[in-house]
Tab-separated table of C-alpha atoms and ligand atoms in Angstrom:
chain	number	residue	atom	x	y	z
A	1	UNK	CA	13.895	19.872	4.569
A	2	UNK	CA	11.621	22.846	4.257
A	3	UNK	CA	8.108	22.987	2.975
A	4	UNK	CA	9.209	24.578	-0.240
A	5	UNK	CA	5.960	25.713	-1.746
A	6	UNK	CA	7.892	27.292	-4.601
A	7	UNK	CA	8.026	23.848	-6.124
A	8	UNK	CA	4.233	23.889	-6.188
A	9	UNK	CA	4.241	26.724	-8.662
A	10	UNK	CA	6.484	24.893	-11.063
A	11	UNK	CA	4.351	21.796	-11.156
A	12	UNK	CA	2.267	21.363	-14.261
A	13	UNK	CA	-1.250	20.054	-14.610
A	14	UNK	CA	0.159	16.699	-15.640
A	15	UNK	CA	2.394	16.650	-12.560
A	16	UNK	CA	-0.640	17.074	-10.332
A	17	UNK	CA	-2.603	14.582	-12.312
A	18	UNK	CA	0.045	11.890	-11.886
A	19	UNK	CA	0.514	12.784	-8.215
A	20	UNK	CA	-3.239	12.399	-7.728
A	21	UNK	CA	-3.170	9.096	-9.601
A	22	UNK	CA	-0.554	7.771	-7.165
A	23	UNK	CA	-2.767	8.898	-4.293
A	24	UNK	CA	-5.732	7.080	-5.819
A	25	UNK	CA	-3.678	3.963	-6.368
A	26	UNK	CA	-2.649	4.039	-2.707
A	27	UNK	CA	-6.235	3.350	-1.695
A	28	UNK	CA	-5.396	-0.291	-2.083
A	29	UNK	CA	-1.713	-0.449	-2.857
A	30	UNK	CA	1.047	0.429	-0.484
A	31	UNK	CA	3.305	0.802	-3.477
A	32	UNK	CA	1.544	1.693	-6.686
A	33	UNK	CA	3.007	0.000	-9.784
A	34	UNK	CA	4.044	2.528	-12.413
A	35	UNK	CA	1.814	0.913	-15.038
A	36	UNK	CA	-1.154	1.372	-12.751
A	37	UNK	CA	-0.286	5.028	-12.191
A	38	UNK	CA	-0.132	5.411	-15.929
A	39	UNK	CA	-3.523	3.798	-16.402
A	40	UNK	CA	-5.216	5.801	-13.662
A	41	UNK	CA	-3.761	9.086	-14.825
A	42	UNK	CA	-4.416	8.326	-18.489
A	43	UNK	CA	-2.611	11.458	-19.627
A	44	UNK	CA	-3.896	12.730	-22.938
A	45	UNK	CA	-0.464	12.895	-24.498
A	46	UNK	CA	1.252	10.176	-22.473
A	47	UNK	CA	4.540	10.780	-20.706
A	48	UNK	CA	3.644	9.443	-17.267
A	49	UNK	CA	7.136	8.057	-16.710
A	50	UNK	CA	8.779	11.375	-17.340
A	51	UNK	CA	6.359	13.039	-14.955
A	52	UNK	CA	7.026	10.387	-12.309
A	53	UNK	CA	10.728	11.158	-12.589
A	54	UNK	CA	10.075	14.831	-12.080
A	55	UNK	CA	7.897	14.185	-9.026
A	56	UNK	CA	10.584	11.915	-7.656
A	57	UNK	CA	13.179	14.618	-8.122
A	58	UNK	CA	11.075	17.020	-6.045
A	59	UNK	CA	10.636	14.326	-3.371
A	60	UNK	CA	6.881	14.249	-3.796
A	61	UNK	CA	7.064	10.538	-4.462
A	62	UNK	CA	9.112	7.704	-3.113
A	63	UNK	CA	10.341	4.986	-5.438
A	64	UNK	CA	10.270	1.435	-4.138
A	65	UNK	CA	11.432	-1.645	-5.974
A	66	UNK	CA	11.746	-4.052	-3.054
A	67	UNK	CA	8.702	-6.162	-3.969
A	68	UNK	CA	7.937	-4.783	-7.376
A	69	UNK	CA	8.588	-1.524	-9.130
A	70	UNK	CA	6.325	1.261	-7.943
A	71	UNK	CA	5.762	4.547	-6.174
A	72	UNK	CA	4.107	5.972	-3.125
A	73	UNK	CA	3.419	9.500	-1.955
A	74	UNK	CA	5.773	11.132	0.527
A	75	UNK	CA	4.455	13.473	3.205
A	76	UNK	CA	5.515	16.295	0.958
A	77	UNK	CA	3.522	14.908	-1.960
A	78	UNK	CA	0.461	14.570	0.224
A	79	UNK	CA	1.033	18.065	1.655
A	80	UNK	CA	1.098	19.507	-1.841
A	81	UNK	CA	-2.154	17.826	-2.823
A	82	UNK	CA	-3.891	19.185	0.283
A	83	UNK	CA	-2.377	22.647	-0.100
A	84	UNK	CA	-3.394	22.811	-3.733
A	85	UNK	CA	-6.961	21.859	-2.881
A	86	UNK	CA	-7.115	24.509	-0.155
A	87	UNK	CA	-5.726	27.147	-2.483
A	88	UNK	CA	-8.266	26.159	-5.136
A	89	UNK	CA	-11.035	26.531	-2.591
A	90	UNK	CA	-9.783	30.004	-1.742
A	91	UNK	CA	-9.084	29.062	1.876
A	92	UNK	CA	-5.599	30.555	1.810
A	93	UNK	CA	-3.192	31.939	-0.731
A	94	UNK	CA	0.204	31.840	0.913
A	95	UNK	CA	2.254	29.683	3.253
A	96	UNK	CA	4.471	31.230	5.910
A	97	UNK	CA	6.726	30.058	8.693
A	98	UNK	CA	6.421	26.919	10.696
A	99	UNK	CA	5.040	27.666	14.158
A	100	UNK	CA	4.878	24.244	15.692
A	101	UNK	CA	6.399	20.815	15.470
A	102	UNK	CA	4.582	18.032	17.243
A	103	UNK	CA	5.425	14.383	17.277
A	104	UNK	CA	2.532	13.872	14.955
A	105	UNK	CA	2.031	17.143	13.193
A	106	UNK	CA	3.639	20.178	11.609
A	107	UNK	CA	1.984	23.564	12.033
A	108	UNK	CA	2.465	26.452	9.628
A	109	UNK	CA	1.075	29.923	9.298
A	110	UNK	CA	-0.976	30.443	6.168
A	111	UNK	CA	-2.512	33.648	4.880
A	112	UNK	CA	-5.766	34.348	3.119
A	113	UNK	CA	-5.818	36.734	0.163
A	114	UNK	CA	-7.268	39.396	2.459
A	115	UNK	CA	-4.255	39.079	4.769
A	116	UNK	CA	-5.878	37.040	7.549
A	117	UNK	CA	-3.286	34.719	9.023
A	118	UNK	CA	-4.425	31.242	10.069
A	119	UNK	CA	-2.826	28.036	11.292
A	120	UNK	CA	-2.413	24.979	9.077
A	121	UNK	CA	-1.946	21.687	10.875
A	122	UNK	CA	-0.567	18.856	8.755
A	123	UNK	CA	-1.139	15.574	10.539
A	124	UNK	CA	1.703	13.092	10.488
A	125	UNK	CA	0.480	9.911	12.014
A	126	UNK	CA	3.125	7.397	11.299
A	127	UNK	CA	6.059	9.694	11.790
A	128	UNK	CA	6.811	7.934	15.034
A	129	UNK	CA	6.697	4.307	14.189
A	130	UNK	CA	6.439	1.559	16.714
A	131	UNK	CA	6.021	-2.135	16.394
A	132	UNK	CA	2.320	-2.655	16.682
A	133	UNK	CA	1.381	-4.930	19.544
A	134	UNK	CA	-0.137	-8.213	18.558
A	135	UNK	CA	-3.724	-7.381	19.403
A	136	UNK	CA	-3.484	-4.378	17.150
A	137	UNK	CA	-2.078	-6.377	14.333
A	138	UNK	CA	-4.910	-8.825	14.683
A	139	UNK	CA	-7.320	-5.975	14.593
A	140	UNK	CA	-5.707	-4.513	11.532
A	141	UNK	CA	-5.655	-7.795	9.718
A	142	UNK	CA	-9.396	-7.781	9.502
A	143	UNK	CA	-9.601	-4.282	8.240
A	144	UNK	CA	-8.624	-2.711	5.013
A	145	UNK	CA	-5.002	-1.779	4.847
A	146	UNK	CA	-3.892	0.972	7.150
A	147	UNK	CA	-1.298	3.399	6.107
A	148	UNK	CA	-0.144	6.767	7.325
A	149	UNK	CA	-2.138	8.472	4.624
A	150	UNK	CA	-5.385	6.999	5.848
A	151	UNK	CA	-4.548	7.530	9.516
A	152	UNK	CA	-3.405	11.106	9.062
A	153	UNK	CA	-6.544	11.889	7.108
A	154	UNK	CA	-8.656	10.328	9.830
A	155	UNK	CA	-6.832	12.321	12.514
A	156	UNK	CA	-7.476	15.548	10.609
A	157	UNK	CA	-11.121	14.706	10.053
A	158	UNK	CA	-11.603	13.939	13.711
A	159	UNK	CA	-9.770	17.025	14.849
A	160	UNK	CA	-11.848	19.210	12.566
A	161	UNK	CA	-15.165	17.661	13.618
A	162	UNK	CA	-14.362	17.940	17.317
A	163	UNK	CA	-13.035	21.486	17.063
A	164	UNK	CA	-16.167	22.566	15.276
A	165	UNK	CA	-18.515	20.924	17.755
A	166	UNK	CA	-16.596	22.277	20.735
A	167	UNK	CA	-16.623	25.751	19.270
A	168	UNK	CA	-20.381	25.564	18.727
A	169	UNK	CA	-20.814	24.664	22.371
A	170	UNK	CA	-18.833	27.631	23.534
A	171	UNK	CA	-15.546	25.946	24.388
A	172	UNK	CA	-12.388	28.014	24.021
A	173	UNK	CA	-10.901	26.343	20.936
A	174	UNK	CA	-9.586	27.704	17.626
A	175	UNK	CA	-12.143	28.408	14.925
A	176	UNK	CA	-12.262	25.386	12.610
A	177	UNK	CA	-11.977	26.775	9.090
A	178	UNK	CA	-11.568	23.841	6.726
A	179	UNK	CA	-10.204	20.363	6.368
A	180	UNK	CA	-8.829	18.364	3.441
A	181	UNK	CA	-6.862	15.127	3.482
A	182	UNK	CA	-4.490	15.319	6.493
A	183	UNK	CA	-4.690	19.089	6.706
A	184	UNK	CA	-6.747	21.224	9.108
A	185	UNK	CA	-7.018	24.985	8.778
A	186	UNK	CA	-7.956	26.872	11.920
A	187	UNK	CA	-7.724	30.340	13.349
A	188	UNK	CA	-4.366	31.365	14.730
A	189	UNK	CA	-4.369	31.374	18.517
A	190	UNK	CA	-2.687	34.372	20.093
A	191	UNK	CA	-0.345	33.635	22.932
A	192	UNK	CA	1.870	30.709	23.856
A	193	UNK	CA	1.590	27.129	25.014
A	194	UNK	CA	1.297	27.202	28.811
A	195	UNK	CA	4.495	25.207	29.076
A	196	UNK	CA	6.436	28.302	27.983
A	197	UNK	CA	4.907	30.529	30.639
A	198	UNK	CA	7.077	31.052	33.707
A	199	UNK	CA	4.863	33.466	35.554
A	200	UNK	CA	1.144	34.221	35.770
A	201	UNK	CA	-0.606	37.190	37.279
A	202	UNK	CA	-3.434	35.033	38.576
A	203	UNK	CA	-2.265	31.453	38.646
A	204	UNK	CA	-5.177	30.441	40.872
A	205	UNK	CA	-7.767	31.796	38.455
A	206	UNK	CA	-6.055	30.217	35.454
A	207	UNK	CA	-5.862	26.927	37.307
A	208	UNK	CA	-9.583	27.079	38.145
A	209	UNK	CA	-10.428	27.897	34.552
A	210	UNK	CA	-8.448	24.951	33.293
A	211	UNK	CA	-9.870	22.431	35.760
A	212	UNK	CA	-13.275	23.835	35.012
A	213	UNK	CA	-12.653	23.153	31.351
A	214	UNK	CA	-11.807	19.465	31.891
A	215	UNK	CA	-14.900	19.114	34.037
A	216	UNK	CA	-17.166	20.923	31.579
A	217	UNK	CA	-15.826	18.788	28.744
A	218	UNK	CA	-16.674	15.648	30.689
A	219	UNK	CA	-20.100	17.043	31.476
A	220	UNK	CA	-20.546	17.353	27.722
A	221	UNK	CA	-19.499	13.742	27.319
A	222	UNK	CA	-15.880	14.154	26.253
A	223	UNK	CA	-12.370	13.654	27.557
A	224	UNK	CA	-9.424	15.376	25.919
A	225	UNK	CA	-6.875	12.645	26.775
A	226	UNK	CA	-3.851	14.839	26.144
A	227	UNK	CA	-4.816	17.743	28.309
A	228	UNK	CA	-1.614	19.347	29.487
A	229	UNK	CA	0.569	22.438	29.367
A	230	UNK	CA	1.513	21.706	25.752
A	231	UNK	CA	-2.055	21.749	24.494
A	232	UNK	CA	-3.310	24.747	26.431
A	233	UNK	CA	-2.505	28.114	24.930
A	234	UNK	CA	-2.601	31.264	27.021
A	235	UNK	CA	-2.467	34.893	25.929
A	236	UNK	CA	-1.322	38.069	27.650
A	237	UNK	CA	-4.755	38.549	29.243
A	238	UNK	CA	-4.463	34.998	30.597
A	239	UNK	CA	-7.273	33.808	28.388
A	240	UNK	CA	-6.896	30.119	27.634
A	241	UNK	CA	-7.498	28.141	24.454
A	242	UNK	CA	-7.476	24.381	24.221
A	243	UNK	CA	-5.934	22.719	21.144
A	244	UNK	CA	-5.059	19.280	19.741
A	245	UNK	CA	-8.060	16.934	19.594
A	246	UNK	CA	-7.334	13.779	17.564
A	247	UNK	CA	-7.167	11.577	20.669
A	248	UNK	CA	-10.366	12.689	22.415
A	249	UNK	CA	-12.757	9.995	23.627
A	250	UNK	CA	-16.287	9.764	24.938
A	251	UNK	CA	-17.007	9.456	28.672
A	252	UNK	CA	-18.503	6.093	27.815
A	253	UNK	CA	-15.097	4.807	26.679
A	254	UNK	CA	-13.976	1.831	28.759
A	255	UNK	CA	-10.910	3.735	29.958
A	256	UNK	CA	-12.724	7.029	30.420
A	257	UNK	CA	-12.104	7.355	34.136
A	258	UNK	CA	-8.393	6.718	33.754
A	259	UNK	CA	-8.107	9.307	30.949
A	260	UNK	CA	-10.092	11.864	32.892
A	261	UNK	CA	-8.016	11.376	36.041
A	262	UNK	CA	-4.845	11.571	34.012
A	263	UNK	CA	-5.890	14.846	32.385
A	264	UNK	CA	-6.721	16.301	35.801
A	265	UNK	CA	-3.469	14.989	37.231
A	266	UNK	CA	-1.411	16.657	34.499
A	267	UNK	CA	-2.878	20.033	35.371
A	268	UNK	CA	-2.420	19.470	39.111
A	269	UNK	CA	1.184	18.423	38.689
A	270	UNK	CA	2.054	21.293	36.409
A	271	UNK	CA	0.470	23.949	38.613
A	272	UNK	CA	1.935	22.471	41.748
A	273	UNK	CA	5.410	22.358	40.278
A	274	UNK	CA	5.453	25.655	38.471
A	275	UNK	CA	3.142	27.843	40.550
A	276	UNK	CA	2.968	25.887	43.780
A	277	UNK	CA	-0.822	25.545	43.647
A	278	UNK	CA	-3.320	22.835	44.332
A	279	UNK	CA	-7.021	22.561	43.670
A	280	UNK	CA	-8.188	21.928	47.211
A	281	UNK	CA	-6.772	25.158	48.580
A	282	UNK	CA	-8.341	27.058	45.739
A	283	UNK	CA	-11.669	25.279	45.795
A	284	UNK	CA	-12.893	26.645	49.123
A	285	UNK	CA	-13.538	30.163	47.968
A	286	UNK	CA	-15.214	29.320	44.682
A	287	UNK	CA	-18.987	29.165	44.722
A	288	UNK	CA	-21.319	27.306	42.482
A	289	UNK	CA	-19.002	24.503	41.555
A	290	UNK	CA	-21.285	21.529	41.333
A	291	UNK	CA	-18.907	18.669	40.858
A	292	UNK	CA	-17.927	16.420	43.740
A	293	UNK	CA	-14.368	16.642	44.883
A	294	UNK	CA	-12.556	13.596	46.185
A	295	UNK	CA	-10.380	13.470	49.332
A	296	UNK	CA	-7.344	14.649	47.408
A	297	UNK	CA	-9.212	17.696	46.142
A	298	UNK	CA	-9.632	16.411	42.595
A	299	UNK	CA	-12.951	16.521	40.734
A	300	UNK	CA	-14.558	13.101	40.826
A	301	UNK	CA	-15.233	11.447	37.508
A	302	UNK	CA	-18.085	9.289	38.744
A	303	UNK	CA	-20.055	12.306	39.916
A	304	UNK	CA	-19.714	13.887	36.478
A	305	UNK	CA	-20.288	10.880	34.298
A	306	UNK	CA	-23.655	10.182	35.909
A	307	UNK	CA	-25.226	13.117	34.150
A	308	UNK	CA	-22.773	13.520	31.298
A	309	UNK	CA	-22.914	13.301	27.645
A	310	UNK	CA	-24.549	14.454	24.511
A	311	UNK	CA	-21.735	16.025	22.560
A	312	UNK	CA	-20.083	12.629	22.192
A	313	UNK	CA	-23.300	11.290	20.690
A	314	UNK	CA	-23.716	14.332	18.513
A	315	UNK	CA	-20.220	13.785	17.154
A	316	UNK	CA	-20.908	10.123	16.576
A	317	UNK	CA	-23.785	11.267	14.393
A	318	UNK	CA	-21.742	13.908	12.588
A	319	UNK	CA	-20.068	11.656	10.061
A	320	UNK	CA	-17.128	10.680	12.188
A	321	UNK	CA	-18.208	7.061	12.489
A	322	UNK	CA	-17.524	4.708	15.348
A	323	UNK	CA	-15.414	2.656	12.961
A	324	UNK	CA	-13.303	5.738	12.287
A	325	UNK	CA	-13.064	6.215	16.025
A	326	UNK	CA	-11.978	2.589	16.521
A	327	UNK	CA	-9.397	2.846	13.778
A	328	UNK	CA	-7.863	5.974	15.124
A	329	UNK	CA	-7.916	4.741	18.697
A	330	UNK	CA	-5.864	1.763	17.642
A	331	UNK	CA	-3.142	4.184	16.737
A	332	UNK	CA	-3.420	7.009	19.218
A	333	UNK	CA	-4.979	5.360	22.173
A	334	UNK	CA	-5.541	8.221	24.521
A	335	UNK	CA	-2.161	9.633	23.741
A	336	UNK	CA	-0.461	6.804	25.615
A	337	UNK	CA	0.631	4.465	22.959
A	338	UNK	CA	1.181	6.298	19.763
A	339	UNK	CA	1.354	3.131	17.748
A	340	UNK	CA	1.212	2.943	14.054
A	341	UNK	CA	-0.359	0.004	12.389
A	342	UNK	CA	1.390	0.193	9.114
A	343	UNK	CA	1.083	-2.936	7.066
A	344	UNK	CA	4.764	-3.398	6.626
A	345	UNK	CA	5.633	-1.965	10.037
A	346	UNK	CA	8.322	0.179	8.630
A	347	UNK	CA	8.593	3.834	9.309
A	348	UNK	CA	6.864	5.957	6.750
A	349	UNK	CA	9.015	8.902	7.449
A	350	UNK	CA	11.508	8.985	4.576
A	351	UNK	CA	13.637	11.011	6.952
A	352	UNK	CA	11.508	13.880	5.830
A	353	UNK	CA	11.290	16.303	8.727
A	354	UNK	CA	10.506	19.943	8.286
A	355	UNK	CA	12.807	22.318	10.015
A	356	UNK	CA	12.132	25.876	10.940
A	357	UNK	CA	13.082	27.695	7.854
A	358	UNK	CA	15.142	30.724	8.726
A	359	UNK	CA	14.883	32.424	5.388
A	360	UNK	CA	11.149	32.028	5.458
A	361	UNK	CA	10.325	33.268	8.939
A	362	UNK	CA	9.281	36.753	7.978
A	363	UNK	CA	7.363	36.612	4.775
A	364	UNK	CA	4.873	34.310	3.219
A	365	UNK	CA	5.412	32.372	0.047
A	366	UNK	CA	2.561	33.407	-2.128
A	367	UNK	CA	0.684	30.731	-3.984
A	368	UNK	CA	-1.532	33.115	-5.859
A	369	UNK	CA	0.178	32.253	-9.110
A	370	UNK	CA	-0.868	28.685	-8.699
A	371	UNK	CA	-3.222	27.487	-11.364
A	372	UNK	CA	-6.577	27.095	-9.750
A	373	UNK	CA	-7.694	24.160	-11.754
A	374	UNK	CA	-7.387	20.778	-10.132
A	375	UNK	CA	-7.242	17.769	-12.408
A	376	UNK	CA	-10.047	15.894	-10.744
A	377	UNK	CA	-11.827	14.435	-13.717
A	378	UNK	CA	-11.509	11.536	-16.125
A	379	UNK	CA	-9.330	9.374	-13.978
A	380	UNK	CA	-9.554	5.744	-14.737
A	381	UNK	CA	-11.319	4.829	-11.468
A	382	UNK	CA	-11.743	1.211	-12.517
A	383	UNK	CA	-8.006	0.750	-12.243
A	384	UNK	CA	-8.079	1.835	-8.614
A	385	UNK	CA	-10.120	-1.185	-7.718
A	386	UNK	CA	-7.449	-3.633	-8.825
A	387	UNK	CA	-6.837	-5.972	-5.937
A	388	UNK	CA	-3.830	-5.405	-3.767
A	389	UNK	CA	-3.043	-9.111	-3.834
A	390	UNK	CA	-2.344	-8.776	-7.477
A	391	UNK	CA	-0.454	-5.527	-7.747
A	392	UNK	CA	0.817	-6.184	-11.223
A	393	UNK	CA	-2.648	-6.800	-12.590
B	1	LIG	P1	0.533	17.926	18.112
B	1	LIG	O1	-0.633	17.004	17.965
B	1	LIG	O2	1.621	17.566	17.183
B	1	LIG	O3	0.962	18.093	19.534
B	1	LIG	P2	-0.695	20.555	18.327
B	1	LIG	O4	-2.060	20.766	17.773
B	1	LIG	O5	-0.605	20.402	19.804
B	1	LIG	O6	-0.003	19.344	17.580
B	1	LIG	O7	0.214	21.762	17.861
B	1	LIG	C1	1.609	21.806	18.116
B	1	LIG	C2	2.038	23.222	18.473
B	1	LIG	O8	1.710	24.121	17.409
B	1	LIG	C3	1.295	23.790	19.678
B	1	LIG	O9	1.931	23.475	20.877
B	1	LIG	C4	1.286	25.259	19.398
B	1	LIG	O10	2.492	25.851	19.815
B	1	LIG	C5	1.213	25.349	17.894
B	1	LIG	N1	-0.192	25.525	17.440
B	1	LIG	C6	-1.077	24.556	17.128
B	1	LIG	N2	-2.258	25.056	16.733
B	1	LIG	C7	-2.133	26.393	16.791
B	1	LIG	C8	-3.024	27.491	16.512
B	1	LIG	N3	-4.258	27.308	16.077
B	1	LIG	N4	-2.543	28.745	16.685
B	1	LIG	C9	-1.273	28.949	17.131
B	1	LIG	N5	-0.403	27.972	17.407
B	1	LIG	C10	-0.809	26.698	17.246
B	2	LIG	MG1	-0.062	18.953	21.069
């Protein structure tokens, strides 16, 4: 299925209002009873049920009658809410081709009114669904309900906060433009993921730069945790850019050393295999490198962590709370176990996977005709607070 933004233009104010009401209801209902949607939306002229049918037809909602009759947002529905908000804010005005498919994200080109092309990352935590291990379920039991909506939003928030902080400290990352719901807008990185590169002019220099980056990150108090050839972009001048930050952790994390060593190992392995390089050979002729190297030629985590850290604390103070961090770690623990703690443990995917859309690869679908008004007011907020235990109430 494609991200058919054309549908967006045909949606009325009431459509968006009801879609938003379902989103609000999902704060404490996995499936939002239709009557509750109706009460939250409180449409001036009624007609919620007709609107729900229309939204269902466009696959923005999923109908579920297994426990009781109700609706929940699909990825597409959530995408549309985020896209509409971004368009309203003037962040971009058109959506173009899909440029990346991750296990837990879809990346599209978007264009600003002035023609600037950016990247839109839609987080999809919960696309890959696993049975949560027991400890995680215990953890989740004591928290408010977790669903893919909440987790994807958290992942986006974290990615945006980290990208911004890293950029401010001079790290080679995309420019963080904006964030809403599960959607992050960032500058478009020129070049390709390193994994696609078969040949480098200066593999040794690129290797040094990359190892240097892992070390410098750790010196700033952070570990990427998914630092590999898929998340390092490189352009024709062999300039590198690091992407993909939802799983980053602080050097004070209890598994920090393991994550750091694993990140380093990934780079070593890749460069050894593809370019027949290793750090030790390269290290000798580089001056001014202050980090200890262990017997195998790898930078030593303990020598770094002694002096490390302030960016991790800065981020902790930036609104991305330690509870948020705990929640997200439960689900993307260092990129190892990409577990999803959904309450009902079922996949949230609806079989809804975006495919590269051939007919859409050249142009952009303009959203300029989209009405800029978002129906954000006069919702019946009281109804949102209805307890999940009593969904019919
Ligand atoms: P995931 O978490 O799903 O791995 P990534 O952030 O790594 O998502 O993005 C997936 C792919 O999308 C990348 O490998 C890259 O090819 C492309 N991509 C992501 N962000 C950008 C960007 N800012 N500019 C250009 N391409 C990007
Ligand atoms: Mg990635």
